Amino acid sequence: IYKLDVVTIPTNRPVARKDLNDRVYKTRRAKYKAVIAQAKEYVAQGRPVLIGTTSVEISQNLERMFIQNGIHPQVLNAKLHQREADIVAKAGQSSTVTIATNMAGRGTYIKLSQGVKDAGGRAIIGTERHESRRVDRQLRGRAGRQGDPGSSVFFVSLEDNLMRIFGSDRIAK
């Protein structure tokens, strides 16, 4: 933009994260059922799961759905900033589920506990695409840091705001 030179700085260690293709569902309900099923699968493998949401309301609704399905997640959002450090400290432990709004907990390194690397590393699940690709990339970047293994996947519904804007009616048919 400013006609300045750009220098690419390589990563300290090669990225080992697997970025999976988006999974698209017709309804939000189907999408959230799939998110819970995927998180249960990762927990059974011993992987910590970080679920990114776009709002505090969605994070609270998702927390209720997880509890109804027998999983008690930690929730990291703007309402709980006092407990943020404690929640982040536990987010790298085996078989934990943490639900976070996209901006919560940024800039904090989540250390993986023993055995998590062998299980596949931290699993990132995005519950919808954000208007800014930068925010989606920040969420993805919370897995596979410093050459650690990990994965990321986004679950998208045709009822999501962004999808409705870009013509999900045609796709739904």
Short mmCIF file of C-alpha atoms in Angstrom, two decimals:
data_model
loop_
_atom_site.label_atom_id
_atom_site.label_comp_id
_atom_site.label_asym_id
_atom_site.label_seq_id
_atom_site.Cartn_x
_atom_site.Cartn_y
_atom_site.Cartn_z
CA ILE A 1 0.00 0.00 0.00
CA TYR A 2 2.77 2.41 0.94
CA LYS A 3 5.26 1.10 -1.66
CA LEU A 4 7.62 -0.06 1.08
CA ASP A 5 9.90 -3.08 0.86
CA VAL A 6 8.54 -6.25 2.45
CA VAL A 7 10.72 -8.85 4.12
CA THR A 8 9.35 -12.32 4.78
CA ILE A 9 10.52 -13.71 8.10
CA PRO A 10 10.41 -17.52 8.17
CA THR A 11 8.84 -19.38 11.07
CA ASN A 12 11.16 -20.59 13.82
CA ARG A 13 10.08 -24.20 13.13
CA PRO A 14 8.07 -25.60 10.22
CA VAL A 15 4.30 -25.51 10.73
CA ALA A 16 2.91 -29.00 11.41
CA ARG A 17 -0.74 -27.93 11.72
CA LYS A 18 -3.28 -29.54 9.39
CA ASP A 19 -5.83 -27.00 8.14
CA LEU A 20 -8.88 -28.99 7.11
CA ASN A 21 -11.52 -27.89 4.61
CA ASP A 22 -14.65 -26.16 5.91
CA ARG A 23 -17.61 -28.37 6.75
CA VAL A 24 -20.87 -26.89 5.52
CA TYR A 25 -24.31 -27.65 7.01
CA LYS A 26 -27.76 -26.52 6.00
CA THR A 27 -28.88 -25.39 9.48
CA ARG A 28 -27.21 -23.99 12.59
CA ARG A 29 -28.66 -26.84 14.62
CA ALA A 30 -27.00 -29.45 12.39
CA LYS A 31 -23.76 -27.49 12.50
CA TYR A 32 -23.67 -27.32 16.32
CA LYS A 33 -24.50 -31.04 16.62
CA ALA A 34 -21.54 -31.74 14.32
CA VAL A 35 -19.25 -29.41 16.34
CA ILE A 36 -20.12 -31.28 19.55
CA ALA A 37 -19.61 -34.68 17.88
CA GLN A 38 -16.22 -33.59 16.50
CA ALA A 39 -15.14 -32.18 19.87
CA LYS A 40 -16.13 -35.46 21.59
CA GLU A 41 -13.98 -37.35 19.09
CA TYR A 42 -10.97 -35.12 19.78
CA VAL A 43 -11.48 -35.41 23.56
CA ALA A 44 -11.55 -39.21 23.25
CA GLN A 45 -8.18 -38.98 21.47
CA GLY A 46 -6.78 -36.97 24.42
CA ARG A 47 -6.48 -33.72 22.46
CA PRO A 48 -7.32 -30.30 23.91
CA VAL A 49 -10.03 -28.56 21.88
CA LEU A 50 -10.34 -24.81 21.42
CA ILE A 51 -13.66 -23.73 19.93
CA GLY A 52 -13.79 -20.22 18.47
CA THR A 53 -17.09 -18.33 18.36
CA THR A 54 -17.95 -14.90 16.98
CA SER A 55 -19.93 -13.64 19.99
CA VAL A 56 -20.39 -14.02 23.75
CA GLU A 57 -24.00 -15.13 23.16
CA ILE A 58 -22.92 -17.99 20.89
CA SER A 59 -20.23 -19.08 23.36
CA GLN A 60 -22.80 -19.24 26.18
CA ASN A 61 -25.32 -21.15 24.06
CA LEU A 62 -22.64 -23.60 22.96
CA GLU A 63 -21.57 -24.08 26.58
CA ARG A 64 -25.15 -25.11 27.47
CA MET A 65 -25.25 -27.56 24.54
CA PHE A 66 -21.96 -29.13 25.62
CA ILE A 67 -23.14 -29.53 29.21
CA GLN A 68 -26.31 -31.23 27.95
CA ASN A 69 -24.01 -33.65 26.11
CA GLY A 70 -21.92 -34.45 29.18
CA ILE A 71 -18.93 -32.18 28.51
CA HIS A 72 -18.15 -29.27 30.84
CA PRO A 73 -16.10 -26.74 28.85
CA GLN A 74 -14.20 -23.71 30.06
CA VAL A 75 -15.60 -20.50 28.55
CA LEU A 76 -13.30 -17.62 27.70
CA ASN A 77 -15.15 -14.47 26.72
CA ALA A 78 -15.35 -10.77 27.57
CA LYS A 79 -17.56 -11.47 30.60
CA LEU A 80 -14.93 -13.65 32.30
CA HIS A 81 -11.76 -11.62 31.83
CA GLN A 82 -10.82 -11.99 35.54
CA ARG A 83 -10.39 -15.78 35.10
CA GLU A 84 -8.73 -15.53 31.69
CA ALA A 85 -5.20 -16.49 32.82
CA ASP A 86 -6.49 -19.55 34.71
CA ILE A 87 -8.62 -20.71 31.76
CA VAL A 88 -5.75 -20.24 29.30
CA ALA A 89 -3.36 -22.14 31.59
CA LYS A 90 -5.67 -25.18 31.46
CA ALA A 91 -6.50 -24.95 27.73
CA GLY A 92 -3.53 -27.07 26.68
CA GLN A 93 -4.26 -30.02 28.96
CA SER A 94 -5.32 -33.35 27.53
CA SER A 95 -9.05 -33.76 26.73
CA THR A 96 -10.07 -30.22 27.75
CA VAL A 97 -12.63 -28.18 25.84
CA THR A 98 -12.33 -24.40 25.84
CA ILE A 99 -14.87 -22.15 24.14
CA ALA A 100 -13.56 -18.68 23.32
CA THR A 101 -14.88 -15.65 21.53
CA ASN A 102 -12.47 -14.74 18.74
CA MET A 103 -10.73 -11.93 20.59
CA ALA A 104 -10.50 -13.55 24.03
CA GLY A 105 -7.12 -14.86 25.14
CA ARG A 106 -5.14 -13.49 22.21
CA GLY A 107 -1.42 -13.07 22.69
CA THR A 108 -1.20 -15.80 25.31
CA TYR A 109 0.81 -18.93 24.63
CA ILE A 110 -1.11 -22.06 25.58
CA LYS A 111 1.39 -24.68 26.66
CA LEU A 112 0.53 -28.26 25.72
CA SER A 113 0.62 -30.83 28.51
CA GLN A 114 2.50 -34.09 28.27
CA GLY A 115 1.12 -36.57 25.77
CA VAL A 116 -0.89 -34.01 23.80
CA LYS A 117 1.67 -33.85 20.98
CA ASP A 118 1.52 -37.63 20.56
CA ALA A 119 -2.31 -37.47 20.47
CA GLY A 120 -2.22 -35.00 17.54
CA GLY A 121 -1.86 -31.62 19.26
CA ARG A 122 -4.45 -28.94 19.91
CA ALA A 123 -7.59 -29.06 17.79
CA ILE A 124 -9.15 -25.78 16.70
CA ILE A 125 -12.83 -25.68 15.73
CA GLY A 126 -14.29 -22.46 14.30
CA THR A 127 -18.08 -22.26 14.61
CA GLU A 128 -18.45 -19.88 11.67
CA ARG A 129 -16.39 -17.72 9.37
CA HIS A 130 -15.66 -14.15 10.45
CA GLU A 131 -16.04 -11.15 8.15
CA SER A 132 -12.28 -10.66 8.43
CA ARG A 133 -10.03 -13.46 7.22
CA ARG A 134 -7.39 -12.10 9.60
CA VAL A 135 -9.52 -13.13 12.60
CA ASP A 136 -10.01 -16.63 11.12
CA ARG A 137 -6.25 -16.92 10.64
CA GLN A 138 -5.65 -15.83 14.25
CA LEU A 139 -7.94 -18.61 15.44
CA ARG A 140 -6.19 -21.18 13.22
CA GLY A 141 -2.85 -19.94 14.50
CA ARG A 142 -3.67 -21.04 18.03
CA ALA A 143 -2.80 -24.61 16.99
CA GLY A 144 0.51 -25.87 15.72
CA ARG A 145 2.68 -23.23 17.32
CA GLN A 146 6.46 -23.63 17.36
CA GLY A 147 6.27 -26.73 15.17
CA ASP A 148 3.80 -28.53 17.45
CA PRO A 149 1.21 -30.72 15.73
CA GLY A 150 -2.41 -29.58 15.60
CA SER A 151 -5.40 -29.13 13.35
CA SER A 152 -8.04 -26.57 12.49
CA VAL A 153 -11.45 -26.80 10.86
CA PHE A 154 -14.37 -24.42 10.42
CA PHE A 155 -18.00 -25.51 10.65
CA VAL A 156 -20.29 -23.31 8.57
CA SER A 157 -24.08 -23.19 8.30
CA LEU A 158 -26.08 -21.74 5.44
CA GLU A 159 -27.94 -19.81 8.17
CA ASP A 160 -24.77 -18.01 9.34
CA ASN A 161 -24.78 -14.24 8.76
CA LEU A 162 -21.87 -14.30 6.32
CA MET A 163 -23.37 -17.15 4.32
CA ARG A 164 -26.78 -15.45 4.07
CA ILE A 165 -25.10 -12.33 2.67
CA PHE A 166 -23.38 -14.36 -0.05
CA GLY A 167 -26.43 -16.16 -1.39
CA SER A 168 -26.92 -19.29 0.68
CA ASP A 169 -30.48 -19.54 -0.70
CA ARG A 170 -29.12 -20.67 -4.06
CA ILE A 171 -26.74 -23.12 -2.40
CA ALA A 172 -29.46 -24.55 -0.11
CA LYS A 173 -31.58 -25.47 -3.13
#
